[in-house]
């Protein structure tokens, strides 16, 4: 039974009509009244920039907050491979329904039908919007936009700009944001970090921020707040995320009443450069687009240490093509990652540390020519060579799975509102569209869909009844209390004066989470993690050392707050994984697998969203359920054979 707090607000009617029905019935705000409403947008990636620019264009008074020096430094810029849209330019049978179906299936039937269909529906508008903004998508010989395949689909629906799609899309959204900043529609606050969310009279009334340069704690009031602050993949320490990516904004909101949904649904990307040594602090993503033309393999025999070129074809195991012939090297990310792990664990890993598998382009170069491969992937090949010193045109790339994306996040309803009225979450910060596994090229799609085509409608539905009603200002006692709490928290980190840096604790925490709650989980391992993480957290609270002070630029102090939040999140991730007694998508419990080693869902008991309520103790959070209803797509075994 769905918890009363978790009303999804999915509109009535057939699936194809739900979004149109919603827009037809929503409350409207007169253009001249929009300027009376202030919306605070935290985060400046694709979801944040597109939401802020669109809301300002509509006439709302918008303020944007980013901890970067410029909004275009947001991590969306690092996305490489492409963006999905059901345009069917190829004439290969694509449609909104097929994108909807592939996304539901790709998420292992753990996402809401209503949200996913809307995402597929507005995907077709995103491409037109970005082309109009000048995004230089690749084009085929006739001048039409080109597309390619991505994992989990048998169609070519992924639009791309070489291996720089995220960068080009973010620049497109950023220029619209910059235009609004220039004409006064948006006020930009850069180099500030969210410290807390402030609730007054049962609604989100604003936020408290800290200036990263001078340490100033400051309040900002508004009619609505949008968190577009990305995911929490850096909980693992080693991940493909930028080092500054964190969970703090979402976690601070969670502590103030926003439920956190499905934290155990974390995505491991199969196409990353393997770890080189124990002191490494970040992993590098090699785009999934490479799996269009690259073939994944390992030596057939354990202990075969010959260079790749010396291993004959008959002694190679192209394991994805063997195990999943229908999808081959484009099997979904969770399935491809686990297959790579099994290959390496069997003793057939490649590279100096035997911790990778090959991604081989020799067949594509022979078929297409080096120039065509260079045109498609040249910048990715160059990046790989700079990092590894190996030329992938001549020697197969070495890849291995790494923490990448998080499907869990703040629980939101159909309007993208959290369980705190007036507080919204967009993009990777929410849980809404990907279920237990995100298909490749769908993150950019969701971020832009939320920002350009969903929030501008749904936020008006909330704001319209508030017209001309007074809202608390920053002089309200609740803001002063939150400011003082924030100052005390940061001073507390400075006052510990222990011996260990935040990075040391982060690395140790990440090892526990990766080993116990990574690609494969067991009840025993999760229970051990729930012993080890609190013990390490106690050590953090007594042996942390933060150098410097709180009144100047101090990245060690910033990291202390973020690692503190990762500790609490890590406990919840493991709790969530332990409570979910099934395997689904990126959540693979070794106890729950079928005879072929694939994930075994339990639809009778776990076809629901787990939404966690903070109680004051991260080890004692309350678990709530939102039951998932499948009316259009029937539950079925997820097979890519």
XYZ file of C-alpha atoms in Angstrom:
641
model
C 0.000 0.000 0.000
C 1.346 3.419 -0.971
C 2.175 5.731 1.936
C -0.157 8.716 2.223
C 2.799 11.106 1.984
C 3.769 9.707 -1.414
C 0.981 10.865 -3.698
C 2.473 10.755 -7.183
C -0.228 13.020 -8.733
C -0.170 11.063 -12.004
C -2.983 12.502 -14.173
C -5.931 10.368 -15.194
C -6.500 9.055 -18.703
C -4.597 6.914 -21.211
C -0.807 7.053 -20.905
C -0.400 9.025 -24.137
C -2.806 11.718 -22.910
C -1.658 12.190 -19.314
C 0.768 15.071 -19.890
C -1.621 16.894 -22.201
C -4.428 16.405 -19.695
C -2.240 17.809 -16.948
C -1.334 20.917 -18.955
C -4.958 21.469 -19.885
C -6.071 21.425 -16.236
C -3.140 23.227 -14.567
C -3.453 26.608 -12.897
C -1.969 29.522 -14.831
C -0.059 32.598 -13.693
C -0.747 35.821 -15.586
C 2.425 37.062 -17.376
C 2.347 40.301 -15.379
C 2.050 38.346 -12.150
C 5.006 36.046 -12.806
C 7.447 38.789 -11.829
C 5.895 38.758 -8.347
C 7.229 35.236 -7.724
C 10.836 34.500 -6.844
C 12.255 31.079 -7.725
C 15.637 29.978 -6.353
C 17.491 27.471 -8.553
C 20.416 25.636 -6.956
C 22.773 24.121 -9.529
C 23.732 25.275 -13.005
C 24.067 22.088 -15.042
C 21.658 21.108 -17.789
C 18.615 20.868 -15.505
C 19.458 24.011 -13.531
C 20.491 26.231 -16.441
C 17.570 25.204 -18.638
C 15.051 25.632 -15.794
C 16.437 29.021 -14.750
C 16.623 30.384 -18.300
C 13.105 29.195 -19.156
C 11.514 30.435 -15.938
C 13.176 33.826 -16.392
C 12.043 33.972 -20.017
C 8.508 33.377 -18.789
C 8.867 36.341 -16.450
C 9.602 34.839 -13.045
C 12.171 36.498 -10.769
C 14.963 33.894 -10.717
C 18.144 33.534 -8.709
C 20.724 30.861 -9.541
C 23.311 29.459 -7.146
C 26.439 27.534 -8.155
C 29.594 26.628 -6.268
C 31.565 26.998 -9.512
C 33.160 30.212 -10.707
C 30.973 29.933 -13.825
C 27.741 27.975 -14.462
C 29.371 26.288 -17.447
C 31.756 24.441 -15.128
C 28.861 22.199 -14.042
C 29.506 18.471 -14.422
C 26.958 18.094 -17.230
C 29.803 19.295 -19.423
C 31.549 15.940 -18.965
C 28.798 13.849 -20.605
C 30.108 12.498 -23.865
C 28.079 10.096 -25.923
C 24.751 11.650 -26.793
C 21.124 12.402 -26.002
C 18.144 10.175 -26.786
C 15.056 11.385 -28.617
C 12.259 9.545 -30.401
C 12.569 11.491 -33.672
C 12.847 8.416 -35.922
C 15.009 10.300 -38.422
C 16.515 6.955 -39.425
C 13.138 5.465 -40.250
C 14.137 2.386 -38.272
C 10.882 2.012 -36.362
C 11.409 4.357 -33.431
C 8.485 6.056 -31.706
C 7.581 7.684 -28.399
C 6.143 4.354 -27.283
C 9.351 2.472 -28.108
C 11.493 4.957 -26.179
C 9.013 4.708 -23.310
C 9.161 0.897 -23.408
C 12.964 0.736 -23.660
C 13.322 3.088 -20.690
C 10.893 1.131 -18.500
C 12.552 -2.154 -19.447
C 16.039 -0.689 -19.115
C 15.152 0.401 -15.577
C 14.099 -3.181 -14.827
C 10.458 -2.197 -14.323
C 11.160 -0.032 -11.293
C 10.098 3.388 -12.653
C 6.739 5.186 -12.867
C 5.011 4.787 -16.213
C 3.569 8.309 -16.170
C 6.892 10.067 -15.675
C 8.726 7.919 -18.216
C 6.126 8.384 -20.942
C 6.252 12.141 -20.454
C 10.040 12.011 -20.789
C 9.761 10.128 -24.077
C 7.065 12.524 -25.275
C 9.034 15.736 -24.681
C 12.305 14.226 -25.958
C 11.329 15.182 -29.492
C 11.079 18.854 -28.472
C 14.524 18.909 -26.865
C 16.361 18.336 -30.132
C 14.485 21.145 -31.886
C 15.169 23.451 -28.946
C 18.897 22.733 -28.905
C 19.293 22.989 -32.683
C 17.595 26.388 -32.519
C 20.171 27.392 -29.907
C 23.013 26.428 -32.237
C 24.166 23.135 -30.742
C 26.391 21.559 -33.451
C 24.944 18.060 -33.578
C 26.622 15.663 -35.977
C 24.961 15.438 -39.381
C 24.785 12.667 -41.943
C 25.704 13.053 -45.615
C 22.353 14.605 -46.578
C 22.509 17.291 -43.919
C 20.017 15.748 -41.493
C 20.988 15.209 -37.876
C 22.898 11.976 -37.441
C 22.128 9.377 -34.770
C 23.815 6.310 -33.370
C 23.002 3.400 -31.082
C 23.370 3.217 -27.328
C 22.970 0.402 -24.825
C 19.560 -1.118 -24.226
C 18.127 -0.223 -27.618
C 18.041 -1.815 -31.048
C 17.443 1.575 -32.684
C 19.643 4.524 -33.573
C 17.980 7.304 -31.574
C 20.990 8.944 -29.924
C 21.887 12.423 -31.219
C 25.472 13.449 -30.608
C 28.217 16.005 -31.117
C 31.311 13.811 -31.486
C 32.255 12.799 -27.924
C 31.404 16.234 -26.519
C 27.621 16.165 -26.420
C 27.255 17.262 -22.805
C 29.624 20.151 -23.340
C 27.776 21.412 -26.400
C 24.349 21.036 -24.793
C 25.472 22.806 -21.626
C 26.911 25.660 -23.669
C 23.548 25.926 -25.438
C 21.650 26.116 -22.156
C 24.305 28.357 -20.590
C 24.065 30.940 -23.340
C 20.335 31.250 -22.677
C 21.056 31.583 -18.958
C 23.776 34.163 -19.656
C 21.331 36.133 -21.801
C 18.869 36.270 -18.919
C 21.625 37.298 -16.500
C 22.552 40.071 -18.919
C 19.035 41.491 -19.195
C 18.311 41.196 -15.482
C 15.956 38.211 -15.537
C 18.332 36.084 -13.479
C 20.603 37.007 -10.595
C 23.654 34.736 -10.430
C 25.383 33.779 -7.203
C 28.619 31.954 -7.962
C 31.114 30.330 -5.608
C 28.424 29.724 -3.008
C 27.349 26.404 -1.526
C 23.983 25.398 -0.124
C 24.147 25.018 3.652
C 20.510 24.326 4.468
C 16.906 24.401 3.316
C 14.506 26.517 5.380
C 10.869 25.485 5.920
C 8.267 27.856 7.377
C 4.590 27.027 7.903
C 4.872 23.698 6.116
C 6.517 24.913 2.910
C 10.014 25.577 1.639
C 10.635 29.285 2.186
C 14.221 29.530 0.980
C 17.812 28.454 1.496
C 20.954 29.333 3.428
C 24.264 29.508 1.542
C 27.938 29.880 2.385
C 30.285 32.009 0.295
C 33.234 29.746 -0.540
C 35.644 32.699 -0.811
C 35.016 34.549 2.443
C 32.887 32.108 4.476
C 29.857 34.414 4.724
C 26.637 32.628 5.713
C 23.619 34.228 4.036
C 19.875 33.549 3.690
C 17.743 33.800 0.540
C 13.948 33.652 0.628
C 11.694 32.688 -2.261
C 8.330 31.310 -3.266
C 9.840 28.056 -4.559
C 13.236 26.338 -4.591
C 14.559 24.013 -7.301
C 17.445 21.674 -6.469
C 19.284 20.701 -9.664
C 22.443 19.565 -7.931
C 23.278 16.241 -9.565
C 23.808 12.787 -8.133
C 25.764 11.177 -5.312
C 28.132 8.847 -7.211
C 31.127 10.332 -5.399
C 30.040 8.450 -2.287
C 32.258 5.692 -3.727
C 35.253 8.125 -3.786
C 36.553 6.572 -7.007
C 34.000 7.489 -9.659
C 33.668 9.180 -13.020
C 32.243 12.278 -11.327
C 34.177 15.506 -10.899
C 35.858 15.680 -7.500
C 33.515 18.471 -6.355
C 30.316 16.516 -7.066
C 28.531 15.754 -3.796
C 25.198 14.973 -2.159
C 25.080 17.902 0.264
C 22.189 19.917 -1.206
C 19.921 16.883 -1.513
C 20.998 15.529 1.858
C 20.403 18.826 3.662
C 16.908 18.848 2.133
C 16.438 15.220 3.206
C 17.298 16.137 6.790
C 14.609 18.833 6.636
C 11.838 16.485 5.497
C 12.381 15.600 1.835
C 12.169 11.824 1.437
C 15.147 10.153 -0.249
C 14.128 7.443 -2.729
C 15.930 4.278 -3.793
C 19.470 5.254 -2.658
C 20.736 1.743 -3.438
C 20.061 2.221 -7.165
C 23.530 3.292 -8.300
C 24.844 2.834 -11.805
C 28.217 1.350 -12.578
C 29.366 2.425 -16.067
C 31.063 -0.423 -17.980
C 33.318 1.778 -20.126
C 35.898 3.483 -17.881
C 39.686 3.417 -17.802
C 40.733 0.889 -15.114
C 42.287 2.097 -11.873
C 46.066 2.472 -12.203
C 47.142 2.525 -8.526
C 45.896 2.829 -4.958
C 46.540 6.574 -4.729
C 44.262 7.479 -7.645
C 41.472 9.910 -6.761
C 39.273 9.816 -9.876
C 38.353 7.491 -12.726
C 37.895 8.539 -16.349
C 34.808 7.717 -18.374
C 35.153 6.508 -21.944
C 31.833 7.110 -23.664
C 29.323 4.316 -24.147
C 29.157 5.448 -27.779
C 32.438 3.570 -28.259
C 30.489 0.326 -27.925
C 28.857 1.063 -31.291
C 32.058 0.090 -33.084
C 34.282 -1.368 -30.372
C 34.113 -5.067 -29.550
C 34.537 -6.162 -25.925
C 36.646 -9.249 -25.240
C 39.033 -11.026 -22.896
C 41.396 -13.964 -23.517
C 39.541 -17.253 -23.656
C 42.039 -18.939 -21.341
C 42.996 -17.978 -17.802
C 46.590 -16.803 -17.499
C 46.997 -15.796 -21.162
C 49.375 -12.832 -20.793
C 50.209 -12.310 -24.456
C 49.728 -8.849 -25.999
C 46.300 -8.487 -27.594
C 47.658 -8.603 -31.143
C 49.235 -12.020 -30.486
C 46.035 -13.663 -29.286
C 44.316 -15.274 -32.298
C 40.607 -14.783 -32.922
C 39.785 -18.346 -31.877
C 41.295 -17.723 -28.442
C 39.283 -14.589 -27.667
C 36.009 -14.522 -25.752
C 33.715 -11.784 -27.094
C 31.565 -12.416 -24.065
C 28.836 -9.797 -24.622
C 28.253 -11.034 -28.168
C 28.216 -14.595 -26.852
C 25.901 -14.002 -23.880
C 23.554 -11.388 -25.377
C 23.482 -11.978 -29.136
C 20.477 -9.698 -29.808
C 22.168 -6.642 -28.276
C 25.814 -7.733 -28.264
C 28.234 -5.016 -27.198
C 25.288 -2.648 -26.661
C 23.769 -4.575 -23.767
C 22.622 -2.226 -20.965
C 25.151 -0.814 -18.535
C 24.349 -2.888 -15.467
C 24.404 -6.144 -17.435
C 27.606 -5.230 -19.291
C 29.302 -4.175 -16.050
C 28.515 -7.401 -14.239
C 29.700 -9.416 -17.243
C 33.026 -7.544 -17.160
C 33.353 -8.183 -13.430
C 32.768 -11.903 -13.933
C 35.388 -11.998 -16.685
C 38.009 -10.282 -14.531
C 37.105 -12.298 -11.430
C 37.614 -15.479 -13.461
C 41.291 -14.560 -13.898
C 41.046 -13.335 -17.490
C 41.561 -9.627 -16.829
C 43.978 -7.670 -19.018
C 46.478 -4.875 -18.456
C 49.310 -4.453 -15.931
C 47.002 -5.041 -12.951
C 44.772 -7.581 -14.739
C 41.828 -5.346 -13.852
C 40.348 -4.569 -17.259
C 38.828 -5.993 -20.431
C 39.578 -5.024 -24.019
C 37.485 -2.654 -26.143
C 38.851 -3.380 -29.603
C 38.401 -1.190 -32.703
C 40.500 -3.182 -35.165
C 37.453 -4.644 -36.932
C 35.804 -1.196 -37.233
C 39.018 0.355 -38.595
C 39.305 -2.455 -41.145
C 35.657 -2.049 -42.154
C 35.263 1.738 -42.095
C 38.791 3.079 -42.341
C 40.761 4.974 -39.715
C 39.461 8.369 -40.867
C 35.815 7.452 -40.225
C 36.616 6.071 -36.764
C 38.637 9.207 -36.018
C 35.756 11.424 -37.108
C 33.377 9.596 -34.759
C 35.577 9.163 -31.704
C 38.787 11.126 -32.262
C 38.645 13.271 -29.137
C 37.912 10.205 -26.976
C 40.838 8.308 -28.495
C 43.108 11.300 -27.876
C 41.973 11.525 -24.246
C 42.597 7.813 -23.730
C 46.113 8.068 -25.161
C 46.981 11.079 -22.976
C 45.945 9.161 -19.851
C 47.323 5.694 -20.617
C 50.131 6.343 -23.094
C 48.603 3.745 -25.445
C 47.301 4.449 -28.955
C 43.826 2.853 -29.264
C 44.021 2.884 -33.063
C 46.787 0.292 -32.736
C 46.208 -1.314 -29.319
C 42.751 -2.161 -27.915
C 41.492 0.130 -25.161
C 41.361 -1.301 -21.657
C 38.116 -0.626 -19.801
C 36.451 -1.624 -16.542
C 33.248 -0.602 -14.735
C 33.211 2.402 -12.382
C 30.653 4.310 -10.330
C 28.989 6.815 -12.618
C 25.320 7.797 -12.192
C 22.738 7.484 -9.452
C 19.147 6.567 -10.207
C 18.153 7.195 -6.600
C 17.609 10.718 -5.344
C 15.042 12.935 -3.703
C 11.522 11.534 -4.080
C 9.383 13.743 -6.312
C 5.839 13.528 -7.600
C 4.705 14.022 -11.206
C 5.229 17.771 -10.760
C 8.849 17.172 -9.615
C 7.948 18.413 -6.120
C 9.542 16.706 -3.128
C 7.667 15.853 0.066
C 8.372 19.443 1.160
C 5.817 21.715 -0.579
C 7.563 24.310 -2.701
C 10.823 22.345 -2.938
C 11.465 20.757 -6.336
C 14.243 18.451 -7.551
C 15.267 18.199 -11.203
C 17.677 16.086 -13.217
C 19.901 13.551 -11.480
C 19.030 15.024 -8.077
C 15.618 13.318 -8.230
C 14.763 9.654 -8.598
C 11.936 9.882 -11.056
C 12.603 8.507 -14.525
C 15.167 5.710 -14.640
C 14.045 3.022 -12.221
C 16.873 0.689 -11.203
C 19.112 1.388 -14.214
C 19.493 4.378 -16.532
C 19.936 3.722 -20.236
C 22.876 5.487 -21.833
C 22.165 8.936 -23.342
C 19.114 9.405 -21.125
C 20.687 11.634 -18.452
C 21.033 14.617 -20.776
C 17.503 13.929 -21.998
C 16.041 13.977 -18.484
C 17.945 17.077 -17.352
C 16.780 19.139 -20.313
C 13.262 17.701 -20.233
C 12.867 18.654 -16.571
C 14.287 22.135 -17.064
C 12.792 23.191 -20.395
C 9.511 21.319 -20.639
C 8.310 20.083 -17.227
C 9.141 22.503 -14.400
C 7.984 25.639 -16.255
C 4.484 24.106 -16.296
C 4.359 22.339 -12.951
C 5.855 25.099 -10.815
C 3.101 27.491 -11.945
C 0.510 25.068 -10.624
C 2.002 25.528 -7.149
C 2.655 29.266 -7.370
C -0.714 30.433 -8.751
C -2.646 30.105 -5.441
C 0.114 32.064 -3.641
C -0.486 35.268 -5.607
C -0.336 38.400 -3.416
C -0.004 36.343 -0.253
C 2.871 37.429 2.027
C 5.881 35.135 2.308
C 8.482 35.228 5.084
C 11.617 37.303 4.498
C 15.169 36.471 5.529
C 14.618 38.292 8.827
C 12.338 35.443 9.943
C 13.578 33.530 12.973
C 13.771 30.259 11.003
C 16.391 31.736 8.684
C 18.430 33.083 11.608
C 18.324 29.685 13.306
C 19.471 27.930 10.107
C 22.308 30.459 9.688
C 23.530 29.902 13.230
C 23.303 26.129 12.844
C 25.372 26.372 9.657
C 28.061 28.484 11.311
C 28.215 26.087 14.247
C 28.531 23.073 11.948
C 31.512 24.467 10.048
C 33.157 25.712 13.233
C 32.681 22.242 14.654
C 34.759 20.737 11.852
C 37.514 23.286 12.514
C 37.473 22.576 16.251
C 38.046 18.802 16.072
C 41.790 19.248 15.368
C 42.459 15.565 14.739
C 45.035 13.929 12.477
C 43.155 12.748 9.381
C 42.131 14.785 6.330
C 38.599 14.725 4.855
C 40.056 13.016 1.767
C 41.443 10.169 3.887
C 38.059 9.530 5.449
C 36.344 9.830 2.065
C 38.676 7.237 0.524
C 38.156 4.791 3.402
C 34.375 5.295 3.289
C 34.353 4.816 -0.466
C 36.206 1.505 -0.175
C 33.583 0.173 2.223
C 30.677 1.256 0.027
C 32.299 -0.055 -3.183
C 33.213 -3.422 -1.639
C 29.905 -3.953 0.163
C 27.357 -1.955 -1.872
C 28.942 -1.759 -5.326
C 28.368 -3.952 -8.366
C 27.389 -6.927 -6.209
C 25.822 -6.921 -2.740
C 25.096 -9.617 -0.159
C 23.189 -9.460 3.107
C 26.353 -10.376 4.991
C 28.418 -7.691 3.273
C 25.783 -5.006 3.793
C 25.454 -5.859 7.464
C 29.224 -5.577 7.775
C 29.130 -2.183 6.066
C 26.472 -1.038 8.522
C 28.933 -1.863 11.295
C 32.014 -0.421 9.611
C 30.553 2.889 8.379
C 29.247 4.090 11.775
C 32.573 3.117 13.384
C 34.509 5.103 10.778
C 32.033 7.971 11.167
C 32.740 8.088 14.907
C 36.429 8.303 14.066
C 35.686 11.116 11.596
C 33.935 13.097 14.311
C 36.927 12.817 16.672
C 40.002 12.627 14.409
C 39.185 14.957 11.499
C 41.742 17.666 10.797
C 40.690 20.786 8.896
C 43.514 23.237 8.354
C 43.039 26.982 7.888
C 39.966 28.904 9.020
C 36.370 29.528 8.032
C 36.788 33.124 6.887
C 38.725 32.522 3.677
C 38.852 30.102 0.769
C 39.197 26.697 2.414
C 38.553 23.648 0.266
C 39.412 21.294 3.113
C 36.560 22.782 5.133
C 34.208 22.422 2.143
C 35.185 18.761 1.804
C 34.612 18.117 5.497
C 30.951 19.068 5.173
C 30.510 17.010 2.034
C 32.197 13.913 3.476
C 30.039 14.251 6.606
C 26.977 14.026 4.366
C 28.448 11.087 2.410
C 28.857 9.154 5.662
C 25.174 9.553 6.479
C 24.137 8.775 2.894
C 26.380 5.682 2.860
C 24.487 4.252 5.806
C 21.195 4.807 4.006
C 22.479 3.275 0.755
C 23.412 0.096 2.598
C 20.159 0.053 4.589
C 18.173 0.395 1.371
C 20.166 -2.353 -0.354
C 19.756 -4.664 2.641
C 15.982 -4.119 2.822
C 15.461 -4.729 -0.918
C 15.517 -8.528 -1.028
C 15.694 -8.868 -4.787
C 18.005 -7.967 -7.643
C 16.909 -5.215 -10.008
C 19.007 -3.252 -12.472
C 22.035 -1.728 -10.764
C 21.035 -3.311 -7.445
C 22.411 -6.847 -7.700
C 22.051 -9.019 -4.614
C 24.082 -12.208 -5.080
C 21.402 -14.174 -3.232
C 18.806 -13.221 -5.858
C 19.843 -14.349 -9.323
C 18.453 -16.803 -11.833
C 20.104 -19.936 -13.202
C 21.993 -17.873 -15.785
C 23.408 -15.427 -13.247
C 21.049 -12.596 -14.199
C 19.127 -10.367 -11.794
C 16.028 -11.995 -10.297
C 13.313 -9.464 -9.424
C 10.590 -10.051 -6.855
C 7.630 -8.181 -8.319
C 5.204 -9.444 -5.712
C 7.067 -7.813 -2.825
C 9.285 -5.102 -4.328
C 7.490 -3.475 -7.259
C 7.617 -0.240 -5.326
C 9.704 2.840 -4.675
C 11.417 2.869 -1.284
C 11.325 6.428 0.067
C 13.217 7.106 3.274
C 12.278 9.626 5.947
C 15.036 11.152 8.091
C 14.474 10.705 11.842
C 17.584 12.437 13.194
C 19.697 9.265 13.138
C 20.851 8.083 9.677
C 20.867 4.495 10.965
C 17.212 4.722 12.002
C 15.477 6.228 8.954
C 11.874 5.213 8.284
C 11.103 3.334 5.063
C 7.953 4.293 3.129
C 6.579 2.722 -0.053
C 5.076 4.034 -3.263
C 3.587 1.113 -5.151
C 4.334 1.069 -8.884
C 1.446 0.318 -11.221
C 2.039 -1.073 -14.687
C -1.029 -0.522 -16.832
C 0.550 -0.032 -20.270
C 3.647 -2.226 -20.104
C 3.277 -5.612 -18.507
C 5.859 -6.818 -16.034
C 8.147 -9.299 -17.725
C 11.548 -10.875 -17.360
C 14.155 -8.390 -18.571
C 16.058 -10.210 -21.291
C 18.629 -8.955 -23.777
C 19.484 -12.383 -25.147
